Amino acid sequence: MKAMFKMCTLGAAALLLSANVQATEENDKAIEYRQDVLGVMAWQMGPLGAMAKGDVDYDAEEFQLRANNLAALADMPWEGFVEGSFRGGDHSVDNDALAKISDNMDDFMSKSNDLVVETTTLAELSGGDDFSAMRRQVGKVGQSCKSCHDEYRGD
Amino acid sequence: MKAMFKMCTLGAAALLLSANVQATEENDKAIEYRQDVLGVMAWQMGPLGAMAKGDVDYDAEEFQLRANNLAALADMPWEGFVEGSFRGGDHSVDNDALAKISDNMDDFMSKSNDLVVETTTLAELSGGDDFSAMRRQVGKVGQSCKSCHDEYRGD
């Protein structure tokens, strides 16, 4: 009976451990996914920022391509910000997402929605010929990134 | 005169070194970018594969979302496959892209275009109600990934 109890305890401990390992792996995958999307967005944003600042010449075709890509990506990262995947959570991948996201999920999602709105506007403008408006809108997209990073991204 | 010559030689060497460092950094960024896009694509493909195999129930809304995301992403990775960024090239980031891509760029780009075509078809089908056709098309997308990996991806 005692041996049976010990086996059951060991079995339960093994199950818990296995559930923990699985949670850690899932959080790691979510972190890597969202970091991948944000990396792709940064790459697409690069030439838009450079054109807006005048560091490189305006190229209508490239501007529109990058703006469309950015708008298509803007919806994607957020499903990767899952409970347990923030700093101090149950994961093995380092990341800059502060734990307070968890307590401010409505605000975080509202900020993510701002980015969707601003990048969609940029994509719409990018087909036209008002480069001043496009430049201003690139600024608004950048401001939207910054507003979330200032609040929820650690050093 | 001799000192002047030495200084010029050192200056030229420093310039060359700096150009090399810059090339390495640019190749590293290109590798990380393409790996990021391909990582995001794998994440989006996951639920499509699971629904096609019957591992999870078909969810029309999620299927369409993932298919649209995949089609939007399919054009993006290829600009990251630049000369010098393949195995044996001038980079510090490990990667699986075989050097022979460089000598077979036409075939590589033709394979990448196949993926764009197959994912676009999947996105088009995903709005409808022919789940059998969608399942077959998920298979074609997977086959398109595999065809390129078999040829150009190392272990």
PDB file of C-alpha atoms in Angstrom:
ATOM      1  CA  MET A   1       0.000   0.000   0.000  1.00  0.00           C
ATOM      2  CA  LYS A   2       2.813   2.323   0.953  1.00  0.00           C
ATOM      3  CA  ALA A   3       4.661   1.425  -2.243  1.00  0.00           C
ATOM      4  CA  MET A   4       1.498   2.049  -4.264  1.00  0.00           C
ATOM      5  CA  PHE A   5       1.098   5.477  -2.630  1.00  0.00           C
ATOM      6  CA  LYS A   6       4.713   6.314  -3.433  1.00  0.00           C
ATOM      7  CA  MET A   7       4.226   5.304  -7.064  1.00  0.00           C
ATOM      8  CA  CYS A   8       1.105   7.445  -7.347  1.00  0.00           C
ATOM      9  CA  THR A   9       2.910  10.425  -5.829  1.00  0.00           C
ATOM     10  CA  LEU A  10       5.818   9.960  -8.197  1.00  0.00           C
ATOM     11  CA  GLY A  11       3.394   9.585 -11.092  1.00  0.00           C
ATOM     12  CA  ALA A  12       1.576  12.813 -10.175  1.00  0.00           C
ATOM     13  CA  ALA A  13       4.884  14.658  -9.785  1.00  0.00           C
ATOM     14  CA  ALA A  14       6.006  13.432 -13.200  1.00  0.00           C
ATOM     15  CA  LEU A  15       2.709  14.594 -14.752  1.00  0.00           C
ATOM     16  CA  LEU A  16       3.043  18.032 -13.160  1.00  0.00           C
ATOM     17  CA  LEU A  17       6.647  18.296 -14.321  1.00  0.00           C
ATOM     18  CA  SER A  18       5.653  17.300 -17.827  1.00  0.00           C
ATOM     19  CA  ALA A  19       2.827  19.889 -17.822  1.00  0.00           C
ATOM     20  CA  ASN A  20       5.345  22.527 -16.682  1.00  0.00           C
ATOM     21  CA  VAL A  21       7.823  21.597 -19.393  1.00  0.00           C
ATOM     22  CA  GLN A  22       5.026  21.820 -21.944  1.00  0.00           C
ATOM     23  CA  ALA A  23       3.928  25.258 -20.661  1.00  0.00           C
ATOM     24  CA  THR A  24       7.523  26.511 -20.824  1.00  0.00           C
ATOM     25  CA  GLU A  25       7.907  25.220 -24.378  1.00  0.00           C
ATOM     26  CA  GLU A  26       4.643  26.816 -25.480  1.00  0.00           C
ATOM     27  CA  ASN A  27       5.589  30.150 -23.928  1.00  0.00           C
ATOM     28  CA  ASP A  28       9.010  29.975 -25.588  1.00  0.00           C
ATOM     29  CA  LYS A  29       7.383  29.377 -28.960  1.00  0.00           C
ATOM     30  CA  ALA A  30       5.005  32.311 -28.418  1.00  0.00           C
ATOM     31  CA  ILE A  31       7.923  34.595 -27.486  1.00  0.00           C
ATOM     32  CA  GLU A  32       9.935  33.544 -30.529  1.00  0.00           C
ATOM     33  CA  TYR A  33       6.900  33.991 -32.772  1.00  0.00           C
ATOM     34  CA  ARG A  34       6.108  37.527 -31.639  1.00  0.00           C
ATOM     35  CA  GLN A  35       9.817  38.482 -31.777  1.00  0.00           C
ATOM     36  CA  ASP A  36       9.931  37.140 -35.345  1.00  0.00           C
ATOM     37  CA  VAL A  37       6.919  39.230 -36.419  1.00  0.00           C
ATOM     38  CA  LEU A  38       8.276  42.373 -34.743  1.00  0.00           C
ATOM     39  CA  GLY A  39      11.655  41.745 -36.425  1.00  0.00           C
ATOM     40  CA  VAL A  40       9.994  41.518 -39.837  1.00  0.00           C
ATOM     41  CA  MET A  41       8.050  44.716 -39.099  1.00  0.00           C
ATOM     42  CA  ALA A  42      11.257  46.551 -38.165  1.00  0.00           C
ATOM     43  CA  TRP A  43      12.839  45.427 -41.455  1.00  0.00           C
ATOM     44  CA  GLN A  44       9.834  46.670 -43.454  1.00  0.00           C
ATOM     45  CA  MET A  45       9.744  49.949 -41.501  1.00  0.00           C
ATOM     46  CA  GLY A  46      13.434  50.683 -42.207  1.00  0.00           C
ATOM     47  CA  PRO A  47      13.094  51.961 -45.801  1.00  0.00           C
ATOM     48  CA  LEU A  48       9.841  53.815 -44.949  1.00  0.00           C
ATOM     49  CA  GLY A  49      11.618  55.704 -42.154  1.00  0.00           C
ATOM     50  CA  ALA A  50      14.629  56.402 -44.383  1.00  0.00           C
ATOM     51  CA  MET A  51      12.382  57.793 -47.160  1.00  0.00           C
ATOM     52  CA  ALA A  52      10.326  59.836 -44.690  1.00  0.00           C
ATOM     53  CA  LYS A  53      13.498  61.388 -43.213  1.00  0.00           C
ATOM     54  CA  GLY A  54      14.968  62.035 -46.662  1.00  0.00           C
ATOM     55  CA  ASP A  55      17.944  59.745 -46.051  1.00  0.00           C
ATOM     56  CA  VAL A  56      17.085  57.942 -49.293  1.00  0.00           C
ATOM     57  CA  ASP A  57      15.053  59.098 -52.299  1.00  0.00           C
ATOM     58  CA  TYR A  58      11.329  58.442 -52.326  1.00  0.00           C
ATOM     59  CA  ASP A  59      10.486  55.379 -54.408  1.00  0.00           C
ATOM     60  CA  ALA A  60       6.712  55.096 -54.859  1.00  0.00           C
ATOM     61  CA  GLU A  61       6.748  51.365 -55.639  1.00  0.00           C
ATOM     62  CA  GLU A  62       8.940  50.424 -52.690  1.00  0.00           C
ATOM     63  CA  PHE A  63       7.037  52.742 -50.356  1.00  0.00           C
ATOM     64  CA  GLN A  64       3.728  51.095 -51.262  1.00  0.00           C
ATOM     65  CA  LEU A  65       5.151  47.564 -50.977  1.00  0.00           C
ATOM     66  CA  ARG A  66       6.622  48.236 -47.505  1.00  0.00           C
ATOM     67  CA  ALA A  67       3.469  50.015 -46.318  1.00  0.00           C
ATOM     68  CA  ASN A  68       1.253  47.138 -47.479  1.00  0.00           C
ATOM     69  CA  ASN A  69       3.553  44.579 -45.841  1.00  0.00           C
ATOM     70  CA  LEU A  70       3.540  46.528 -42.587  1.00  0.00           C
ATOM     71  CA  ALA A  71      -0.263  46.743 -42.571  1.00  0.00           C
ATOM     72  CA  ALA A  72      -0.531  42.990 -43.242  1.00  0.00           C
ATOM     73  CA  LEU A  73       1.856  42.263 -40.344  1.00  0.00           C
ATOM     74  CA  ALA A  74       0.405  44.684 -37.778  1.00  0.00           C
ATOM     75  CA  ASP A  75      -2.317  42.269 -36.687  1.00  0.00           C
ATOM     76  CA  MET A  76      -0.001  39.319 -36.178  1.00  0.00           C
ATOM     77  CA  PRO A  77       2.313  39.779 -33.178  1.00  0.00           C
ATOM     78  CA  TRP A  78      -0.314  40.086 -30.443  1.00  0.00           C
ATOM     79  CA  GLU A  79      -1.426  36.452 -30.180  1.00  0.00           C
ATOM     80  CA  GLY A  80       2.150  35.749 -29.037  1.00  0.00           C
ATOM     81  CA  PHE A  81       1.743  37.848 -25.872  1.00  0.00           C
ATOM     82  CA  VAL A  82       0.279  35.079 -23.749  1.00  0.00           C
ATOM     83  CA  GLU A  83       0.072  34.725 -19.975  1.00  0.00           C
ATOM     84  CA  GLY A  84       3.313  33.241 -18.620  1.00  0.00           C
ATOM     85  CA  SER A  85       5.437  34.573 -21.493  1.00  0.00           C
ATOM     86  CA  PHE A  86       6.306  37.931 -19.902  1.00  0.00           C
ATOM     87  CA  ARG A  87       9.371  38.756 -17.789  1.00  0.00           C
ATOM     88  CA  GLY A  88       9.404  36.623 -14.683  1.00  0.00           C
ATOM     89  CA  GLY A  89       7.052  34.119 -16.320  1.00  0.00           C
ATOM     90  CA  ASP A  90       7.448  30.458 -17.118  1.00  0.00           C
ATOM     91  CA  HIS A  91       9.787  30.545 -20.119  1.00  0.00           C
ATOM     92  CA  SER A  92      13.422  29.933 -21.031  1.00  0.00           C
ATOM     93  CA  VAL A  93      13.747  32.549 -23.806  1.00  0.00           C
ATOM     94  CA  ASP A  94      14.888  36.021 -22.706  1.00  0.00           C
ATOM     95  CA  ASN A  95      12.545  38.803 -23.674  1.00  0.00           C
ATOM     96  CA  ASP A  96      11.737  42.465 -23.049  1.00  0.00           C
ATOM     97  CA  ALA A  97       7.973  42.177 -22.470  1.00  0.00           C
ATOM     98  CA  LEU A  98       7.335  43.552 -18.980  1.00  0.00           C
ATOM     99  CA  ALA A  99       5.217  41.566 -16.541  1.00  0.00           C
ATOM    100  CA  LYS A 100       2.790  44.491 -16.175  1.00  0.00           C
ATOM    101  CA  ILE A 101       1.357  43.737 -19.634  1.00  0.00           C
ATOM    102  CA  SER A 102      -0.538  40.997 -17.851  1.00  0.00           C
ATOM    103  CA  ASP A 103      -2.348  43.479 -15.554  1.00  0.00           C
ATOM    104  CA  ASN A 104      -2.955  45.996 -18.349  1.00  0.00           C
ATOM    105  CA  MET A 105      -4.034  43.748 -21.190  1.00  0.00           C
ATOM    106  CA  ASP A 106      -6.872  46.074 -22.278  1.00  0.00           C
ATOM    107  CA  ASP A 107      -4.502  49.015 -22.620  1.00  0.00           C
ATOM    108  CA  PHE A 108      -1.880  46.820 -24.317  1.00  0.00           C
ATOM    109  CA  MET A 109      -4.409  45.557 -26.861  1.00  0.00           C
ATOM    110  CA  SER A 110      -5.722  49.080 -27.402  1.00  0.00           C
ATOM    111  CA  LYS A 111      -2.163  50.201 -28.198  1.00  0.00           C
ATOM    112  CA  SER A 112      -1.718  47.244 -30.556  1.00  0.00           C
ATOM    113  CA  ASN A 113      -4.955  48.243 -32.268  1.00  0.00           C
ATOM    114  CA  ASP A 114      -3.604  51.800 -32.719  1.00  0.00           C
ATOM    115  CA  LEU A 115      -0.733  50.294 -34.702  1.00  0.00           C
ATOM    116  CA  VAL A 116      -3.161  48.382 -36.923  1.00  0.00           C
ATOM    117  CA  VAL A 117      -5.110  51.604 -37.565  1.00  0.00           C
ATOM    118  CA  GLU A 118      -2.015  53.736 -38.286  1.00  0.00           C
ATOM    119  CA  THR A 119      -0.381  51.165 -40.591  1.00  0.00           C
ATOM    120  CA  THR A 120      -3.673  50.656 -42.461  1.00  0.00           C
ATOM    121  CA  THR A 121      -3.892  54.414 -43.013  1.00  0.00           C
ATOM    122  CA  LEU A 122      -0.280  54.408 -44.237  1.00  0.00           C
ATOM    123  CA  ALA A 123      -1.038  51.614 -46.707  1.00  0.00           C
ATOM    124  CA  GLU A 124      -4.078  53.538 -47.995  1.00  0.00           C
ATOM    125  CA  LEU A 125      -2.080  56.758 -48.426  1.00  0.00           C
ATOM    126  CA  SER A 126       0.800  54.928 -50.104  1.00  0.00           C
ATOM    127  CA  GLY A 127      -1.120  54.416 -53.336  1.00  0.00           C
ATOM    128  CA  GLY A 128      -1.583  58.173 -53.802  1.00  0.00           C
ATOM    129  CA  ASP A 129       0.649  61.129 -54.561  1.00  0.00           C
ATOM    130  CA  ASP A 130       0.610  63.115 -51.297  1.00  0.00           C
ATOM    131  CA  PHE A 131       4.115  62.400 -50.065  1.00  0.00           C
ATOM    132  CA  SER A 132       3.808  64.965 -47.239  1.00  0.00           C
ATOM    133  CA  ALA A 133       0.854  63.030 -45.835  1.00  0.00           C
ATOM    134  CA  MET A 134       2.769  59.758 -46.212  1.00  0.00           C
ATOM    135  CA  ARG A 135       5.765  61.219 -44.333  1.00  0.00           C
ATOM    136  CA  ARG A 136       3.554  62.422 -41.494  1.00  0.00           C
ATOM    137  CA  GLN A 137       1.868  59.034 -41.377  1.00  0.00           C
ATOM    138  CA  VAL A 138       5.211  57.197 -41.110  1.00  0.00           C
ATOM    139  CA  GLY A 139       5.797  59.423 -38.075  1.00  0.00           C
ATOM    140  CA  LYS A 140       2.464  58.356 -36.606  1.00  0.00           C
ATOM    141  CA  VAL A 141       3.326  54.679 -37.110  1.00  0.00           C
ATOM    142  CA  GLY A 142       6.690  55.219 -35.385  1.00  0.00           C
ATOM    143  CA  GLN A 143       4.960  57.085 -32.554  1.00  0.00           C
ATOM    144  CA  SER A 144       2.547  54.177 -32.154  1.00  0.00           C
ATOM    145  CA  CYS A 145       5.461  51.700 -31.817  1.00  0.00           C
ATOM    146  CA  LYS A 146       7.170  54.018 -29.308  1.00  0.00           C
ATOM    147  CA  SER A 147       4.065  54.553 -27.208  1.00  0.00           C
ATOM    148  CA  CYS A 148       3.817  50.809 -26.528  1.00  0.00           C
ATOM    149  CA  HIS A 149       7.570  50.287 -26.115  1.00  0.00           C
ATOM    150  CA  ASP A 150       7.829  53.161 -23.604  1.00  0.00           C
ATOM    151  CA  GLU A 151       5.155  51.578 -21.465  1.00  0.00           C
ATOM    152  CA  TYR A 152       5.640  47.844 -21.830  1.00  0.00           C
ATOM    153  CA  ARG A 153       9.145  47.079 -23.104  1.00  0.00           C
ATOM    154  CA  GLY A 154      12.024  46.649 -20.671  1.00  0.00           C
ATOM    155  CA  ASP A 155      15.667  47.564 -21.333  1.00  0.00           C
TER     156      ASP A 155
ATOM    157  CA  MET B   1      58.009  58.889 -47.625  1.00  0.00           C
ATOM    158  CA  LYS B   2      58.235  55.372 -46.225  1.00  0.00           C
ATOM    159  CA  ALA B   3      56.141  56.448 -43.199  1.00  0.00           C
ATOM    160  CA  MET B   4      53.575  58.026 -45.517  1.00  0.00           C
ATOM    161  CA  PHE B   5      53.378  54.789 -47.553  1.00  0.00           C
ATOM    162  CA  LYS B   6      52.902  52.796 -44.355  1.00  0.00           C
ATOM    163  CA  MET B   7      50.111  55.104 -43.247  1.00  0.00           C
ATOM    164  CA  CYS B   8      48.357  54.798 -46.603  1.00  0.00           C
ATOM    165  CA  THR B   9      48.641  51.013 -46.489  1.00  0.00           C
ATOM    166  CA  LEU B  10      47.265  50.963 -42.964  1.00  0.00           C
ATOM    167  CA  GLY B  11      44.489  53.343 -44.000  1.00  0.00           C
ATOM    168  CA  ALA B  12      43.557  51.146 -46.973  1.00  0.00           C
ATOM    169  CA  ALA B  13      43.614  48.033 -44.778  1.00  0.00           C
ATOM    170  CA  ALA B  14      41.362  49.755 -42.232  1.00  0.00           C
ATOM    171  CA  LEU B  15      38.945  50.773 -44.977  1.00  0.00           C
ATOM    172  CA  LEU B  16      38.847  47.219 -46.331  1.00  0.00           C
ATOM    173  CA  LEU B  17      38.328  45.820 -42.846  1.00  0.00           C
ATOM    174  CA  SER B  18      35.525  48.297 -42.194  1.00  0.00           C
ATOM    175  CA  ALA B  19      33.881  47.386 -45.544  1.00  0.00           C
ATOM    176  CA  ASN B  20      34.145  43.695 -44.571  1.00  0.00           C
ATOM    177  CA  VAL B  21      32.601  44.296 -41.156  1.00  0.00           C
ATOM    178  CA  GLN B  22      29.768  46.202 -42.811  1.00  0.00           C
ATOM    179  CA  ALA B  23      29.181  43.389 -45.344  1.00  0.00           C
ATOM    180  CA  THR B  24      29.120  40.815 -42.539  1.00  0.00           C
ATOM    181  CA  GLU B  25      26.632  42.892 -40.550  1.00  0.00           C
ATOM    182  CA  GLU B  26      24.382  43.376 -43.570  1.00  0.00           C
ATOM    183  CA  ASN B  27      24.435  39.660 -44.362  1.00  0.00           C
ATOM    184  CA  ASP B  28      23.659  38.844 -40.712  1.00  0.00           C
ATOM    185  CA  LYS B  29      20.659  41.178 -40.803  1.00  0.00           C
ATOM    186  CA  ALA B  30      19.419  39.603 -44.048  1.00  0.00           C
ATOM    187  CA  ILE B  31      19.739  36.097 -42.555  1.00  0.00           C
ATOM    188  CA  GLU B  32      17.887  37.098 -39.388  1.00  0.00           C
ATOM    189  CA  TYR B  33      15.185  38.809 -41.426  1.00  0.00           C
ATOM    190  CA  ARG B  34      14.479  35.822 -43.678  1.00  0.00           C
ATOM    191  CA  GLN B  35      14.585  33.443 -40.691  1.00  0.00           C
ATOM    192  CA  ASP B  36      12.070  35.695 -38.924  1.00  0.00           C
ATOM    193  CA  VAL B  37       9.664  35.634 -41.885  1.00  0.00           C
ATOM    194  CA  LEU B  38       9.988  31.872 -42.308  1.00  0.00           C
ATOM    195  CA  GLY B  39       9.384  31.444 -38.559  1.00  0.00           C
ATOM    196  CA  VAL B  40       6.190  33.499 -38.771  1.00  0.00           C
ATOM    197  CA  MET B  41       5.081  31.436 -41.785  1.00  0.00           C
ATOM    198  CA  ALA B  42       5.658  28.179 -39.896  1.00  0.00           C
ATOM    199  CA  TRP B  43       3.535  29.511 -37.001  1.00  0.00           C
ATOM    200  CA  GLN B  44       0.697  30.469 -39.366  1.00  0.00           C
ATOM    201  CA  MET B  45       0.961  27.139 -41.208  1.00  0.00           C
ATOM    202  CA  GLY B  46       0.665  25.132 -37.966  1.00  0.00           C
ATOM    203  CA  PRO B  47      -3.115  25.387 -37.441  1.00  0.00           C
ATOM    204  CA  LEU B  48      -3.760  24.996 -41.202  1.00  0.00           C
ATOM    205  CA  GLY B  49      -1.832  21.721 -41.221  1.00  0.00           C
ATOM    206  CA  ALA B  50      -3.574  20.540 -38.058  1.00  0.00           C
ATOM    207  CA  MET B  51      -7.031  21.274 -39.531  1.00  0.00           C
ATOM    208  CA  ALA B  52      -6.123  19.668 -42.865  1.00  0.00           C
ATOM    209  CA  LYS B  53      -4.940  16.496 -41.084  1.00  0.00           C
ATOM    210  CA  GLY B  54      -7.991  16.449 -38.831  1.00  0.00           C
ATOM    211  CA  ASP B  55      -5.912  16.841 -35.666  1.00  0.00           C
ATOM    212  CA  VAL B  56      -8.126  19.791 -34.718  1.00  0.00           C
ATOM    213  CA  ASP B  57     -11.627  20.721 -35.842  1.00  0.00           C
ATOM    214  CA  TYR B  58     -12.035  22.909 -38.892  1.00  0.00           C
ATOM    215  CA  ASP B  59     -12.664  26.530 -37.901  1.00  0.00           C
ATOM    216  CA  ALA B  60     -13.605  28.587 -40.968  1.00  0.00           C
ATOM    217  CA  GLU B  61     -12.639  31.931 -39.440  1.00  0.00           C
ATOM    218  CA  GLU B  62      -9.236  30.793 -38.222  1.00  0.00           C
ATOM    219  CA  PHE B  63      -8.543  28.923 -41.457  1.00  0.00           C
ATOM    220  CA  GLN B  64      -9.199  32.053 -43.510  1.00  0.00           C
ATOM    221  CA  LEU B  65      -7.146  34.277 -41.198  1.00  0.00           C
ATOM    222  CA  ARG B  66      -4.115  31.922 -41.317  1.00  0.00           C
ATOM    223  CA  ALA B  67      -4.427  31.434 -45.084  1.00  0.00           C
ATOM    224  CA  ASN B  68      -4.565  35.204 -45.684  1.00  0.00           C
ATOM    225  CA  ASN B  69      -1.591  35.783 -43.378  1.00  0.00           C
ATOM    226  CA  LEU B  70       0.410  33.081 -45.144  1.00  0.00           C
ATOM    227  CA  ALA B  71      -0.348  34.574 -48.574  1.00  0.00           C
ATOM    228  CA  ALA B  72       0.672  38.045 -47.344  1.00  0.00           C
ATOM    229  CA  LEU B  73       3.956  36.638 -45.998  1.00  0.00           C
ATOM    230  CA  ALA B  74       4.899  34.407 -48.946  1.00  0.00           C
ATOM    231  CA  ASP B  75       6.442  37.271 -50.929  1.00  0.00           C
ATOM    232  CA  MET B  76       8.608  38.545 -48.100  1.00  0.00           C
ATOM    233  CA  PRO B  77      11.451  36.127 -47.242  1.00  0.00           C
ATOM    234  CA  TRP B  78      13.257  36.152 -50.581  1.00  0.00           C
ATOM    235  CA  GLU B  79      14.891  39.570 -50.454  1.00  0.00           C
ATOM    236  CA  GLY B  80      16.839  38.212 -47.477  1.00  0.00           C
ATOM    237  CA  PHE B  81      18.612  35.587 -49.619  1.00  0.00           C
ATOM    238  CA  VAL B  82      21.453  37.847 -50.725  1.00  0.00           C
ATOM    239  CA  GLU B  83      24.889  36.977 -52.077  1.00  0.00           C
ATOM    240  CA  GLY B  84      27.308  36.317 -49.214  1.00  0.00           C
ATOM    241  CA  SER B  85      24.588  35.224 -46.795  1.00  0.00           C
ATOM    242  CA  PHE B  86      24.651  31.522 -47.690  1.00  0.00           C
ATOM    243  CA  ARG B  87      26.673  28.799 -45.953  1.00  0.00           C
ATOM    244  CA  GLY B  88      30.377  29.507 -46.313  1.00  0.00           C
ATOM    245  CA  GLY B  89      29.614  33.178 -46.997  1.00  0.00           C
ATOM    246  CA  ASP B  90      30.628  36.311 -45.159  1.00  0.00           C
ATOM    247  CA  HIS B  91      28.365  36.227 -42.105  1.00  0.00           C
ATOM    248  CA  SER B  92      28.458  35.416 -38.399  1.00  0.00           C
ATOM    249  CA  VAL B  93      24.917  34.018 -38.020  1.00  0.00           C
ATOM    250  CA  ASP B  94      24.545  30.260 -38.531  1.00  0.00           C
ATOM    251  CA  ASN B  95      22.053  29.301 -41.181  1.00  0.00           C
ATOM    252  CA  ASP B  96      20.841  26.405 -43.319  1.00  0.00           C
ATOM    253  CA  ALA B  97      20.805  28.093 -46.724  1.00  0.00           C
ATOM    254  CA  LEU B  98      23.151  26.075 -48.941  1.00  0.00           C
ATOM    255  CA  ALA B  99      25.802  27.866 -50.998  1.00  0.00           C
ATOM    256  CA  LYS B 100      24.394  26.373 -54.213  1.00  0.00           C
ATOM    257  CA  ILE B 101      21.437  28.785 -54.041  1.00  0.00           C
ATOM    258  CA  SER B 102      23.881  31.322 -55.413  1.00  0.00           C
ATOM    259  CA  ASP B 103      24.480  29.284 -58.611  1.00  0.00           C
ATOM    260  CA  ASN B 104      20.808  28.377 -59.011  1.00  0.00           C
ATOM    261  CA  MET B 105      19.108  31.673 -58.247  1.00  0.00           C
ATOM    262  CA  ASP B 106      16.635  31.337 -61.143  1.00  0.00           C
ATOM    263  CA  ASP B 107      15.439  27.951 -59.904  1.00  0.00           C
ATOM    264  CA  PHE B 108      15.378  29.190 -56.298  1.00  0.00           C
ATOM    265  CA  MET B 109      13.258  32.203 -57.221  1.00  0.00           C
ATOM    266  CA  SER B 110      10.986  30.010 -59.362  1.00  0.00           C
ATOM    267  CA  LYS B 111      10.427  27.772 -56.314  1.00  0.00           C
ATOM    268  CA  SER B 112       9.730  30.825 -54.155  1.00  0.00           C
ATOM    269  CA  ASN B 113       7.213  31.987 -56.740  1.00  0.00           C
ATOM    270  CA  ASP B 114       5.489  28.578 -56.567  1.00  0.00           C
ATOM    271  CA  LEU B 115       4.916  29.217 -52.862  1.00  0.00           C
ATOM    272  CA  VAL B 116       3.381  32.619 -53.598  1.00  0.00           C
ATOM    273  CA  VAL B 117       1.036  31.007 -56.152  1.00  0.00           C
ATOM    274  CA  GLU B 118       0.017  28.102 -53.882  1.00  0.00           C
ATOM    275  CA  THR B 119      -0.583  30.296 -50.821  1.00  0.00           C
ATOM    276  CA  THR B 120      -2.583  32.792 -52.888  1.00  0.00           C
ATOM    277  CA  THR B 121      -4.770  29.921 -54.136  1.00  0.00           C
ATOM    278  CA  LEU B 122      -5.207  28.734 -50.547  1.00  0.00           C
ATOM    279  CA  ALA B 123      -6.273  32.223 -49.443  1.00  0.00           C
ATOM    280  CA  GLU B 124      -8.787  32.382 -52.300  1.00  0.00           C
ATOM    281  CA  LEU B 125     -10.247  28.954 -51.468  1.00  0.00           C
ATOM    282  CA  SER B 126     -10.408  29.766 -47.752  1.00  0.00           C
ATOM    283  CA  GLY B 127     -13.342  32.110 -48.172  1.00  0.00           C
ATOM    284  CA  GLY B 128     -15.510  29.332 -49.665  1.00  0.00           C
ATOM    285  CA  ASP B 129     -17.100  26.119 -48.441  1.00  0.00           C
ATOM    286  CA  ASP B 130     -15.116  23.412 -50.232  1.00  0.00           C
ATOM    287  CA  PHE B 131     -13.078  22.054 -47.330  1.00  0.00           C
ATOM    288  CA  SER B 132     -11.775  19.122 -49.407  1.00  0.00           C
ATOM    289  CA  ALA B 133     -10.233  21.572 -51.851  1.00  0.00           C
ATOM    290  CA  MET B 134      -8.772  23.570 -48.952  1.00  0.00           C
ATOM    291  CA  ARG B 135      -7.228  20.437 -47.443  1.00  0.00           C
ATOM    292  CA  ARG B 136      -5.663  19.463 -50.770  1.00  0.00           C
ATOM    293  CA  GLN B 137      -4.350  22.991 -51.162  1.00  0.00           C
ATOM    294  CA  VAL B 138      -2.722  22.950 -47.705  1.00  0.00           C
ATOM    295  CA  GLY B 139      -0.915  19.828 -48.972  1.00  0.00           C
ATOM    296  CA  LYS B 140       0.261  21.713 -52.057  1.00  0.00           C
ATOM    297  CA  VAL B 141       1.581  24.563 -49.915  1.00  0.00           C
ATOM    298  CA  GLY B 142       3.456  22.049 -47.728  1.00  0.00           C
ATOM    299  CA  GLN B 143       4.807  20.339 -50.843  1.00  0.00           C
ATOM    300  CA  SER B 144       6.019  23.683 -52.141  1.00  0.00           C
ATOM    301  CA  CYS B 145       7.922  24.356 -48.871  1.00  0.00           C
ATOM    302  CA  LYS B 146       9.405  20.842 -48.993  1.00  0.00           C
ATOM    303  CA  SER B 147      10.482  21.067 -52.618  1.00  0.00           C
ATOM    304  CA  CYS B 148      12.673  24.075 -51.840  1.00  0.00           C
ATOM    305  CA  HIS B 149      13.941  22.712 -48.501  1.00  0.00           C
ATOM    306  CA  ASP B 150      14.931  19.375 -50.092  1.00  0.00           C
ATOM    307  CA  GLU B 151      17.046  21.170 -52.658  1.00  0.00           C
ATOM    308  CA  TYR B 152      18.460  24.183 -50.870  1.00  0.00           C
ATOM    309  CA  ARG B 153      18.291  23.691 -47.113  1.00  0.00           C
ATOM    310  CA  GLY B 154      21.139  21.972 -45.253  1.00  0.00           C
ATOM    311  CA  ASP B 155      20.766  19.829 -42.151  1.00  0.00           C
TER     312      ASP B 155
END
